[in-house]
């Protein structure tokens, strides 16, 4: 990568590289997305392009059997990623400075659920919590738990990467100036980590919003997340409605990610506003 | 350098112990970074710790500040053993090479950080932060963010932040190395001024710039491979370096291989090639090194001199630098700019005052 894009190539080569990158993006990412957006407005789709464009599918997607999906997904995503962030941050902070052996064991505990197929995570939870003493089968909690198990590895990983990149001088200087452990954490370490915390939350949230395999194993009747609704709609042939729900899912996810980015900018940098004021 | 010695010595408050290292050894996973390091810095003294990269300078500071735990030895501040104390409890102001200003806090908040951590009331925090900023001449920047400052301004803020907690000890770890030459000179003067205003403050100043060390410090310690190679009053160490390493690290030095013949009228008689020269003091006989600084050599001086061939002449504005060869020894000479510098290839005589030429062991 670094040698390819080091800027030493000739112009035609660089254009060719850019062209290839854009093409890939278009074919595998923008293309399907565009088709989904088109489908979500389609009254009919017989020729090359859809016809009888309509908002109807959106209305149905938000009012029919799937009306609760948006809420279920947002709530699950929020709770699971907040918990994953808290857990991942605490663990990453605790493991920092621990013996290498402990660091390995701790990391393994976090990474294990992300290493096995998500459907097995769902199955595992189902088996484990369908009997006494912990009966979670058929509750919302087991859905949140499944999401937490899957996304916390990514939150943990993002925070750990941030901590590894934090220059030690900041904390050293702060400690030297008299900051005790929690004061230092609150006023220096966490603010400096803010971009990584934001990234950790975003990653966890985006993953949770799209999670299907584990959720399908454990979800109770009253808590159908968006991916499950999309799957169900498409499965019974309501493709356009499924497409509308997909667009809503993507929009809701992007909206939350954007909101997090703003919060991070305010907490960590306060940079943009000030640079303008200067 | 010369004129400053008097006031500096007077400003020094030699009223007791400042910093003490006693047999301090620090190891990073088996590799010894600082070995049996013993050094005392008096209260109110500026001590410069110099040495090549990796010689253990930062490690010594970290041991004092509490970030590196010695495997042996003790560290004291103002006579108090702080070896086992947490960094937060040591009351040390520290300025690191990268400044490490907290990027998410304004300048005033940065400077007040240590006070806030100690629970000082908000209003007093602010007043003291502003006073410290004024002390280093940047009170107008209180509301800026660190990223909006130049390197020199960040440096000043970092010093203000360290001073705000009114530390007994100020640690400077290569604080000026990222600044360009002109600002660096200004900062060195600034620290000198600060110390004159706070004569009680003990300063441990790590640098690899020997000019900086010589112009700022009362005493200098030279580290080499984790060990203290030499320590002493700045001027004495420069004029009479105890070892070859010290001579070459603290300023430039010509080290001429000589044979000591004896002592005559308090001066050592030595043979250098075919010339017999007088050198400073020193008993003993045999092979030694004669240490004479480039600027102590006088061109065209036959008295206590030797012959050399001119190999190169460089004009450097205020000075001329001459590369000479005597026998098979290269000799460097600097003088104030010459009206008629000798041409390369010609022979010249160069001499020196015996008082400027101590003898060293060839080790
Ligand atoms: N955190 C560390 N872990 C391992 N080795 C280190 C660490 N810090 C410094 N060292 C080693 O200790 C020696 C002294 O380093 P240091 O005190 O930073 O030198 P200086 O400040 O004089 O350049 C070097 O050999 C360096 O590689
Ligand atoms: Mg260093």
XYZ file of N, CA, C and O in Angstrom, chain A residues 168-180 183-184 187-188 191-192 267-271 273-275 278, chain B residues 62 67 87-89 92 94 96 98 100-106 109 113-114 116-118 145 147-148 161-162 165:
224
model
N 2.843 8.473 26.001
C 2.820 8.376 27.467
C 3.091 9.703 28.162
O 2.743 9.859 29.331
N 3.662 10.675 27.441
C 4.044 11.920 28.118
C 2.856 12.647 28.740
O 2.989 13.264 29.784
N 1.708 12.584 28.072
C 0.550 13.315 28.586
C 0.199 12.857 29.997
O 0.036 13.663 30.914
N 0.108 11.550 30.152
C -0.277 11.024 31.460
C 0.849 11.208 32.474
O 0.597 11.469 33.644
N 2.090 11.076 32.009
C 3.223 11.293 32.906
C 3.212 12.719 33.451
O 3.331 12.946 34.654
N 3.078 13.667 32.535
C 3.086 15.068 32.948
C 1.926 15.331 33.915
O 2.093 15.966 34.960
N 0.756 14.803 33.588
C -0.412 15.024 34.443
C -0.185 14.428 35.828
O -0.483 15.057 36.845
N 0.355 13.220 35.875
C 0.623 12.587 37.171
C 1.665 13.396 37.941
O 1.541 13.622 39.141
N 2.679 13.859 37.225
C 3.711 14.659 37.872
C 3.144 15.943 38.452
O 3.607 16.428 39.490
N 2.113 16.482 37.811
C 1.505 17.721 38.303
C 0.560 17.458 39.470
O -0.030 18.387 40.002
N 0.391 16.199 39.825
C -0.392 15.907 41.020
C -1.729 15.232 40.772
O -2.521 15.076 41.702
N -1.997 14.829 39.523
C -3.287 14.202 39.237
C -3.286 12.758 39.721
O -2.417 11.982 39.365
N -4.270 12.430 40.555
C -4.405 11.039 41.000
C -5.140 10.261 39.933
O -5.650 10.821 38.976
N -8.806 11.214 38.590
C -8.771 12.572 38.057
C -8.058 12.582 36.706
O -8.513 13.185 35.736
N -6.951 11.869 36.668
C -6.164 11.775 35.442
C -6.976 11.115 34.336
O -6.989 11.562 33.189
N -9.817 13.659 33.282
C -9.454 14.923 32.642
C -8.443 14.793 31.518
O -8.307 15.694 30.701
N -7.699 13.690 31.500
C -6.662 13.582 30.470
C -6.860 12.359 29.572
O -7.045 12.494 28.363
N -10.487 12.160 27.626
C -10.611 13.160 26.563
C -9.656 12.918 25.395
O -10.028 13.096 24.238
N -8.423 12.488 25.714
C -7.487 12.217 24.629
C -7.931 11.018 23.801
O -7.632 10.909 22.623
N -16.155 17.078 22.601
C -15.471 16.610 23.808
C -13.959 16.636 23.636
O -13.224 17.087 24.501
N -13.496 16.148 22.492
C -12.055 15.949 22.351
C -11.331 17.164 21.840
O -10.301 17.541 22.375
N -11.834 17.796 20.831
C -11.029 18.791 20.141
C -11.443 20.214 20.420
O -10.634 21.034 20.753
N -12.676 20.485 20.323
C -13.179 21.858 20.334
C -12.450 22.650 19.278
O -12.292 23.850 19.343
N -11.950 21.914 18.289
C -10.973 22.506 17.379
C -11.620 23.371 16.319
O -11.183 24.480 16.070
N -14.396 25.062 15.819
C -14.943 26.368 16.121
C -13.804 27.352 16.376
O -13.811 28.465 15.882
N -12.808 26.863 17.141
C -11.735 27.757 17.530
C -10.852 28.155 16.363
O -10.360 29.257 16.294
N -10.659 27.208 15.456
C -9.810 27.541 14.338
C -10.464 28.644 13.514
O -9.805 29.502 12.975
N -10.079 32.088 15.210
C -8.734 32.615 15.280
C -8.460 33.726 14.289
O -8.788 33.664 13.136
N 13.270 10.330 34.843
C 12.089 9.525 35.130
C 12.190 8.851 36.495
O 11.183 8.672 37.177
N 8.554 7.866 37.502
C 7.996 7.070 36.409
C 8.827 5.832 36.112
O 8.401 4.947 35.404
N 4.389 9.528 41.697
C 4.774 10.772 41.011
C 3.966 11.971 41.499
O 4.517 13.060 41.683
N 2.669 11.753 41.723
C 1.795 12.859 42.105
C 2.193 13.470 43.443
O 1.891 14.623 43.724
N 2.891 12.698 44.273
C 3.212 13.177 45.613
C 4.592 13.816 45.695
O 5.029 14.220 46.766
N 7.043 17.767 41.691
C 8.061 18.083 40.699
C 7.395 18.696 39.474
O 6.366 18.223 39.021
N 7.668 19.301 35.519
C 8.408 18.618 34.467
C 8.033 19.185 33.106
O 6.874 19.413 32.819
N 8.637 18.218 29.130
C 9.176 17.187 28.252
C 9.407 17.743 26.859
O 8.896 18.803 26.499
N 8.353 16.961 23.961
C 7.201 17.162 23.077
C 6.217 18.180 23.659
O 5.156 18.380 23.102
N 3.853 18.161 25.428
C 2.695 17.433 25.953
C 1.668 18.365 26.587
O 1.123 18.088 27.648
N 1.369 19.477 25.927
C 0.249 20.309 26.384
C -1.033 19.550 26.081
O -1.152 18.938 25.021
N -1.978 19.583 27.008
C -3.215 18.836 26.793
C -4.007 19.512 25.675
O -4.426 20.664 25.824
N -4.205 18.817 24.572
C -4.746 19.480 23.376
C -6.194 19.925 23.534
O -6.653 20.787 22.805
N -6.914 19.331 24.507
C -8.332 19.646 24.628
C -8.581 20.737 25.657
O -9.724 21.054 25.956
N -7.499 21.280 26.227
C -7.672 22.352 27.215
C -7.028 23.629 26.691
O -6.005 23.594 26.021
N -7.644 24.750 27.077
C -7.056 26.028 26.707
C -5.774 26.226 27.511
O -5.526 25.528 28.481
N -6.162 26.685 31.196
C -6.539 25.428 31.851
C -5.342 24.500 31.967
O -5.165 23.807 32.971
N -3.717 23.146 35.481
C -4.036 21.732 35.676
C -3.553 21.189 37.021
O -4.300 20.552 37.762
N -2.295 21.463 37.343
C -1.737 20.938 38.587
C -2.457 21.495 39.805
O -2.618 20.810 40.818
N -5.662 22.542 39.808
C -6.978 21.919 39.839
C -6.880 20.514 40.427
O -7.715 20.096 41.232
N -5.830 19.797 40.046
C -5.644 18.435 40.560
C -5.438 18.440 42.067
O -5.746 17.468 42.751
N -4.910 19.539 42.581
C -4.685 19.637 44.025
C -5.859 20.262 44.758
O -5.776 20.529 45.950
N -5.970 27.541 22.234
C -5.733 26.107 22.367
C -4.291 25.819 21.960
O -3.729 26.547 21.146
N -2.892 23.919 19.940
C -2.592 23.789 18.512
C -2.500 25.138 17.829
O -2.080 25.230 16.691
N -2.940 26.179 18.510
C -2.890 27.512 17.908
C -1.617 28.259 18.270
O -1.512 29.450 18.038
N 3.195 25.873 33.087
C 2.404 24.810 33.703
C 3.211 24.086 34.782
O 2.692 23.743 35.838
N 4.493 23.874 34.488
C 5.338 23.195 35.468
C 5.574 24.070 36.696
O 5.634 23.578 37.824
N 2.650 24.895 39.993
C 2.471 24.166 41.259
C 3.552 24.537 42.272
O 3.665 23.924 43.320
